[in-house]
Coordinates of C-alpha atoms in Angstrom, one line a residue:
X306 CA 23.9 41.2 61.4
X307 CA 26.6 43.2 59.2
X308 CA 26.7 45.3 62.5
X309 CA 28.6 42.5 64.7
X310 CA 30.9 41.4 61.8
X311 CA 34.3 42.9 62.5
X312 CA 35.4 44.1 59.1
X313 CA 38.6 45.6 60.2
X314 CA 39.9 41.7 61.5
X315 CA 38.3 40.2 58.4
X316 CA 40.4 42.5 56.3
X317 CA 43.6 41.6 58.4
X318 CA 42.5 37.8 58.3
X319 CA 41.9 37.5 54.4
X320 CA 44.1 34.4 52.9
X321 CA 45.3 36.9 49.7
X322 CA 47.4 40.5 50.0
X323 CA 46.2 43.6 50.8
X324 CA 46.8 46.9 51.5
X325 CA 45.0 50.3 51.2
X326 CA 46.4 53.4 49.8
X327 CA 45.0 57.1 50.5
X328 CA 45.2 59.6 47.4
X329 CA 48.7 60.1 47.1
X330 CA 49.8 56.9 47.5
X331 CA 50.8 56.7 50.9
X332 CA 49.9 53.3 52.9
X333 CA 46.9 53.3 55.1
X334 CA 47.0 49.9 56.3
X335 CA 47.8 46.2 54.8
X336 CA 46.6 43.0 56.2
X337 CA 49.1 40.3 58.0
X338 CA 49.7 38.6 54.2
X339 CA 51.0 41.4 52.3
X340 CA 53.1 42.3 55.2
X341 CA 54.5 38.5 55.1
X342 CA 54.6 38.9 51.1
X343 CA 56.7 42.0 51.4
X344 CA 58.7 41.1 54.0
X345 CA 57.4 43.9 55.7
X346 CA 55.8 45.7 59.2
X347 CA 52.9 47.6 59.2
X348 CA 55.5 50.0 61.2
X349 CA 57.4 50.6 58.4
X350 CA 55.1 51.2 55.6
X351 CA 52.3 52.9 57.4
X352 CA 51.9 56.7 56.4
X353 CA 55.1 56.0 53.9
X354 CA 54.9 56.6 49.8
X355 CA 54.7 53.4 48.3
X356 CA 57.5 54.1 45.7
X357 CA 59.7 55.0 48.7
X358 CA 59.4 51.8 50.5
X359 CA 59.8 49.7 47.5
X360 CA 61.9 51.9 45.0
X361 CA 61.5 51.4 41.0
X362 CA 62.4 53.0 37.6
X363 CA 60.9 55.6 36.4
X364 CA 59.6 53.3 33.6
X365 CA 57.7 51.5 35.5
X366 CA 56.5 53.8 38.4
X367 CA 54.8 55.1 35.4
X368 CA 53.1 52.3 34.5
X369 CA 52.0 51.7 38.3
X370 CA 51.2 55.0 38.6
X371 CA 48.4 54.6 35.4
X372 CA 47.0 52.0 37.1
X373 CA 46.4 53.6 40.5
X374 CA 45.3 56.8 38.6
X375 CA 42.4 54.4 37.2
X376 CA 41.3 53.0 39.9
X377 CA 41.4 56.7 41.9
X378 CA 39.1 58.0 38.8
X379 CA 36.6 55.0 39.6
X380 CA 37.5 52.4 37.6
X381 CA 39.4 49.0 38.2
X382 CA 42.4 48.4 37.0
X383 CA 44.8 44.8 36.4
X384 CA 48.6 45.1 35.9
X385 CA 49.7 41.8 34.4
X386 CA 52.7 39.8 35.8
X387 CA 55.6 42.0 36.3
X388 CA 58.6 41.0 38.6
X389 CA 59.4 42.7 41.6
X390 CA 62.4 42.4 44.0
X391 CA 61.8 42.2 47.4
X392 CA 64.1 42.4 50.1
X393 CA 64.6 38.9 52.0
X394 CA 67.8 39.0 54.2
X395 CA 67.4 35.3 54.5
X396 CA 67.7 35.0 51.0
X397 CA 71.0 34.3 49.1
X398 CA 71.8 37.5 47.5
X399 CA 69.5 39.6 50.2
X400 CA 66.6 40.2 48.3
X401 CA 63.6 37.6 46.5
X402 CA 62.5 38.0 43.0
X403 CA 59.0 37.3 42.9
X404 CA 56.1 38.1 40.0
X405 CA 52.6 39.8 40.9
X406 CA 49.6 40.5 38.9
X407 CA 48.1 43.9 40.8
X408 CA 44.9 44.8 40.7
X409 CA 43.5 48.4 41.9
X410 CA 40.3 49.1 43.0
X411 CA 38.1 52.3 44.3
X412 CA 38.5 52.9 47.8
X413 CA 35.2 55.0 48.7
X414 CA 34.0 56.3 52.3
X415 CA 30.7 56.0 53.1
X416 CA 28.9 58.8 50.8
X417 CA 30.4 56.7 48.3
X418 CA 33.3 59.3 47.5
X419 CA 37.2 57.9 46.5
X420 CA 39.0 58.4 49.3
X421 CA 42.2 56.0 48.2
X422 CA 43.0 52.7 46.4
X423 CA 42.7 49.1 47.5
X424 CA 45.6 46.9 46.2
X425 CA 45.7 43.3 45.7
X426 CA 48.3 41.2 44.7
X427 CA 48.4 38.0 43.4
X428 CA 51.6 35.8 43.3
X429 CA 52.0 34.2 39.7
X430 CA 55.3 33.4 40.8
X431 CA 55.2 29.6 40.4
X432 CA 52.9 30.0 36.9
X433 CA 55.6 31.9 35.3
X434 CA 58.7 29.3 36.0
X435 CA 56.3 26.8 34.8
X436 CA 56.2 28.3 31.6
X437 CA 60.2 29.5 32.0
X438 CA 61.1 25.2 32.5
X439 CA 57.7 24.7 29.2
X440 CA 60.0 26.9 27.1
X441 CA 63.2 25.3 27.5
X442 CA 61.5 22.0 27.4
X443 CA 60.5 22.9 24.4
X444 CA 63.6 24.1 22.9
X445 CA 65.5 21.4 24.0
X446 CA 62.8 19.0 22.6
X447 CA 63.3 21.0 18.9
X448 CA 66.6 20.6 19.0
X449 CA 66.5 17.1 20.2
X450 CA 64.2 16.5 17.3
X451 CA 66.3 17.7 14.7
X452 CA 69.2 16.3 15.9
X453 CA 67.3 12.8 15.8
X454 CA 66.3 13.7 12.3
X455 CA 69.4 13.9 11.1
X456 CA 70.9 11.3 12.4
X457 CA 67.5 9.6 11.0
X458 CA 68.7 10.8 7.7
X459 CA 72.4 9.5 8.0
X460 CA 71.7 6.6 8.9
X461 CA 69.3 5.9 6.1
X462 CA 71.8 7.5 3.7
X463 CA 74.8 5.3 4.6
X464 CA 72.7 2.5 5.3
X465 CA 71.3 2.5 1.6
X466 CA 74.7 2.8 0.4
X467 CA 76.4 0.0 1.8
X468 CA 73.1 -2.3 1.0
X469 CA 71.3 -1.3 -2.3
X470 CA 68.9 -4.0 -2.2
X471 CA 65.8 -2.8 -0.2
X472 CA 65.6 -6.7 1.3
X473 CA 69.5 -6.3 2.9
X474 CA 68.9 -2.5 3.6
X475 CA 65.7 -2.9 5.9
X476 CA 66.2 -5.0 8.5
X477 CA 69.9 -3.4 8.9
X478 CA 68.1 -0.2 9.0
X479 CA 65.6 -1.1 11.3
X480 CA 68.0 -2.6 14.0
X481 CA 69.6 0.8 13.8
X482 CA 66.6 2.7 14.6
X483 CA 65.7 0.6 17.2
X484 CA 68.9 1.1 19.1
X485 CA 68.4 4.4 19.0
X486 CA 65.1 4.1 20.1
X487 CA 65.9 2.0 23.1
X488 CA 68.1 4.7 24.5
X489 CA 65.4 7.5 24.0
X490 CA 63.0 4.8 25.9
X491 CA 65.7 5.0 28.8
X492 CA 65.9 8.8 28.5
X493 CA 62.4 9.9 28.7
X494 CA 61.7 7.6 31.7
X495 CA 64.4 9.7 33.1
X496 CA 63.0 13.3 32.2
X497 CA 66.2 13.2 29.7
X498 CA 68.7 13.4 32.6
X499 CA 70.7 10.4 32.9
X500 CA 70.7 6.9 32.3
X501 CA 72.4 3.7 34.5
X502 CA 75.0 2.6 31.8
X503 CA 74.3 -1.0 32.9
X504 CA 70.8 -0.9 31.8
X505 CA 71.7 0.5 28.6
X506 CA 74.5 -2.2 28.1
X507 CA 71.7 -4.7 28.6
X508 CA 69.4 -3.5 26.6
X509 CA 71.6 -3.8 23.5
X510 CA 72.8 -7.3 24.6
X511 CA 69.3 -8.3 24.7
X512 CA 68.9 -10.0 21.2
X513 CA 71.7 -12.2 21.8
X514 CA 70.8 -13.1 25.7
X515 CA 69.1 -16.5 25.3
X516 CA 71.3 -17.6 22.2
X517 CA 74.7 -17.0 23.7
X518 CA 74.1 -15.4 27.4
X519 CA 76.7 -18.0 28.8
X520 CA 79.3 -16.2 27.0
X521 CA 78.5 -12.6 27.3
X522 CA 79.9 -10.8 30.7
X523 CA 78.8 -7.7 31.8
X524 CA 80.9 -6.0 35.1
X525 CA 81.3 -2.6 36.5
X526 CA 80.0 0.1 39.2
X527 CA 76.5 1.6 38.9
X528 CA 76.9 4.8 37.0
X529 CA 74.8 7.3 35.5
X530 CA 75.7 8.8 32.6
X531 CA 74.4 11.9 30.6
X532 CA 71.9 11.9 27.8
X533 CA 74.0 12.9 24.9
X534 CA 76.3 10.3 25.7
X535 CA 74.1 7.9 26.7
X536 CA 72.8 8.4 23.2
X537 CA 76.1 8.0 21.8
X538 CA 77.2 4.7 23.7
X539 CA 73.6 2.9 23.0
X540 CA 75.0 3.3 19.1
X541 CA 78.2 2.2 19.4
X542 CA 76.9 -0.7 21.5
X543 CA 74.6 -1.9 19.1
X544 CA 77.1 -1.8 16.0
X545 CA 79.8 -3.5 18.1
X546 CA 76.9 -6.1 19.0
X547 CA 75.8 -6.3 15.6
X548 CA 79.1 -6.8 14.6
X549 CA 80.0 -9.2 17.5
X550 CA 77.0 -11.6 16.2
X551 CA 77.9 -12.0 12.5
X552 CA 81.2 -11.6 12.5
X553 CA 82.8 -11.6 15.6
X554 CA 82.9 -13.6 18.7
X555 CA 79.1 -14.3 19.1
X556 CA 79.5 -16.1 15.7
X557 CA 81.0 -18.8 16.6
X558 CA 80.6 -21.3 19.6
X559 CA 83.7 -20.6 21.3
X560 CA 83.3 -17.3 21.4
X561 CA 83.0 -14.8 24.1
X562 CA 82.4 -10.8 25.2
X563 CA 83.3 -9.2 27.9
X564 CA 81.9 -5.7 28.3
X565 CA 83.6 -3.9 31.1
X566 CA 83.3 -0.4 33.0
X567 CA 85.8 1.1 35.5
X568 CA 87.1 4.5 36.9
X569 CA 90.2 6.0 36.6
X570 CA 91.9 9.1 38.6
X571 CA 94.8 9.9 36.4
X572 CA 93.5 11.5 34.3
X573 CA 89.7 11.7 35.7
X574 CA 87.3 9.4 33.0
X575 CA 85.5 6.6 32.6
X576 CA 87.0 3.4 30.6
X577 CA 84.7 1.0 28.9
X578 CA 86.0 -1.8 27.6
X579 CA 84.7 -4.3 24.8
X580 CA 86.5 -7.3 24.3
X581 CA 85.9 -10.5 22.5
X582 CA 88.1 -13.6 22.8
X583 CA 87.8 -16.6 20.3
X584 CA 87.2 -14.6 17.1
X585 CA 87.4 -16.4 13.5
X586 CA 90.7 -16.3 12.5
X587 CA 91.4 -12.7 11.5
X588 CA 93.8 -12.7 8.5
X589 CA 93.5 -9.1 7.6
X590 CA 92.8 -5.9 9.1
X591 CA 88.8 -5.3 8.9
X592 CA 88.0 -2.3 7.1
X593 CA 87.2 1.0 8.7
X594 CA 85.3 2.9 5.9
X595 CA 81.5 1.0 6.9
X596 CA 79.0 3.0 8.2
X597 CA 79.2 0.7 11.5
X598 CA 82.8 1.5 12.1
X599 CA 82.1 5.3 11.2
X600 CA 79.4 4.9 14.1
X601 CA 82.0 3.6 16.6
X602 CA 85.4 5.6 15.6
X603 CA 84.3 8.4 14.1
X604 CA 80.7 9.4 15.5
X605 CA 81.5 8.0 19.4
X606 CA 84.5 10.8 19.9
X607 CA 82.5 13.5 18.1
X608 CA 79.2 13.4 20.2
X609 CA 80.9 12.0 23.9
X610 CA 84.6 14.2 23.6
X611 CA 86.5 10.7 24.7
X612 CA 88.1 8.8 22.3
X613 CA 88.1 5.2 21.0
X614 CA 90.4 2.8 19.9
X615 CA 90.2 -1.0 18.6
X616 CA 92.6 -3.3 18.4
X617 CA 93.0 -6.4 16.4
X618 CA 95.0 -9.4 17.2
X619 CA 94.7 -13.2 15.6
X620 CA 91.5 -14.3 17.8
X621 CA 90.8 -11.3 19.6
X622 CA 89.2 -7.8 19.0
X623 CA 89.7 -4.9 22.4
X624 CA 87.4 -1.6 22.2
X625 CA 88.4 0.9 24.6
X626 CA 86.4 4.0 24.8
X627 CA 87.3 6.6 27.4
X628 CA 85.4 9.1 28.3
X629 CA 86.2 12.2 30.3
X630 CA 83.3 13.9 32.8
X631 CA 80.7 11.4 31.4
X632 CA 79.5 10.5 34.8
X633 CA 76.9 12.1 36.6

């Protein structure tokens, strides 16, 4: 039977790449996939050095070279993912970076005598960007962490100070937790990339929906915007919702929000606008050293690099925040 099998067009027809290599490391022959691999003819490499047709350091033809010495004393030999350039003129920069694990074997004639070296290569291209994208996943989740940490911590820290009394501190401190967990809800359905600013408007107005959703307006163009910011905005939201509810215009029955999104050219940004209409009779300036106002004036500019700025009138309260590049 092994006498009609055609080995020569089984070798040429084998799914993985292949070549031979006599003694010296000159090509004998390589099947149709490591020609395709290597961007290659068989007319080019055949009779050819292998370090002349794909040139490397003299680092690493070493380290090749120990390999193939191996496998030309009799024993098998694995060279663990290591990147190699290949020349692709139909790539972008003319050549393809691409990362092989090589493994050398005996080549032996029929007495059983090395004659040359079998090479096989196998592409752990796509297994090393997998682990390239874990890595920065990874990083970026660390320094998400500790950036949520300490905001944890801040919060808890100014929180306790403006409410001492464990029954006033925990339900404030809970609603600001939860805001910031809404946004991260948004964010990892996204893969952290962007969120629609409508949804995150709405889910901060959703406490107050059924109480006072008559007098609450929400308008402007679908828009994405980034994480950090998105991050940013959900806090601001809250405390100007929060805010809005005890003291503001969602306090009283006449009272009314309009939250409000728009582009503008000159200069490129984005302009949200908060205003309520109908406010309790404002007699003096509210003050701006609270945590929740430190949230909106101070902590809003830091983390989104737009600015913010209220105004107060007699029955009215305006929130502009304006952020440049915050679209994507």
């Amino acid at each position: 039977m092994a006498a009609n099998i055609d080995f020569f067009r089984m070798f040429r027809e084998l799914p993985a790449p292949y070549a031979l290599l006599d003694a010296n490391l000159h090509f004998i022959i390589a099947n149709r996939k490591y020609l395709e691999v290597t961007n290659t003819t068989l007319r080019q490499i055949k009779g050819e050095y292998i370090f002349d047709v794909f040139p490397e350091t003299e680092e690493r033809i070493a380290k090749f070279k120990a390999g193939f010495e191996q496998a030309a004393k009799g024993t098998a030999s694995k060279i663990l993912r290591e990147r190699y350039v290949i020349a692709d003129p139909d790539a972008e920069k003319g050549h393809s970076e691409i990362w092989w694990t090589t493994h050398q074997f005996p080549l032996r004639d029929k007495t059983g005598a090395i004659i040359g070296i079998v090479l096989k290569v196998q592409d752990v291209t796509a297994n090393v960007e997998a682990e390239r994208t874990r890595d920065v996943v990874l990083r970026e989740f660390d320094h998400r962490m500790n950036n949520m940490l300490a905001k944890v911590n801040a919060i808890a820290r100014r929180t306790g100070e403006a409410y001492p009394k464990m029954a006033d501190f925990m339900p404030r401190f809970e609603s600001r937790i939860q805001a910031m967990a809404n946004t991260q809800k948004l964010l990892i359905r996204t893969k952290w990339q962007d969120v629609e600013l409508r949804e995150l408007v709405q889910k901060e107005f959703a406490p107050y929906q059924d109480a006072a959703d008559a007098r609450i307006a929400i308008s402007g163009p679908d828009i994405r915007i980034e994480g950090n910011i998105a991050q940013a905005l959900g806090m601001a939201f809250h405390e100007l919702a929060t805010n809005a509810a005890k003291y503001g215009a969602l306090s009283v029955p006449k009272g009314e929000v309009a939250l409000s999104w728009r582009h503008s050219e000159k200069p490129e940004a984005l302009i949200i606008e908060w205003k309520e209409r109908g406010l309790p009779k404002i007699e003096n300036m509210p003050e701006s050293s609270g945590f929740g106002s430190m949230i909106i004036d101070k902590f809003t500019p830091l983390e989104t690099g737009g600015t913010v700025e209220r105004c107060f009138d007699t029955h009215s309260m305006t929130c502009t925040i304006t952020l440049p590049h915050a679209e994507n």
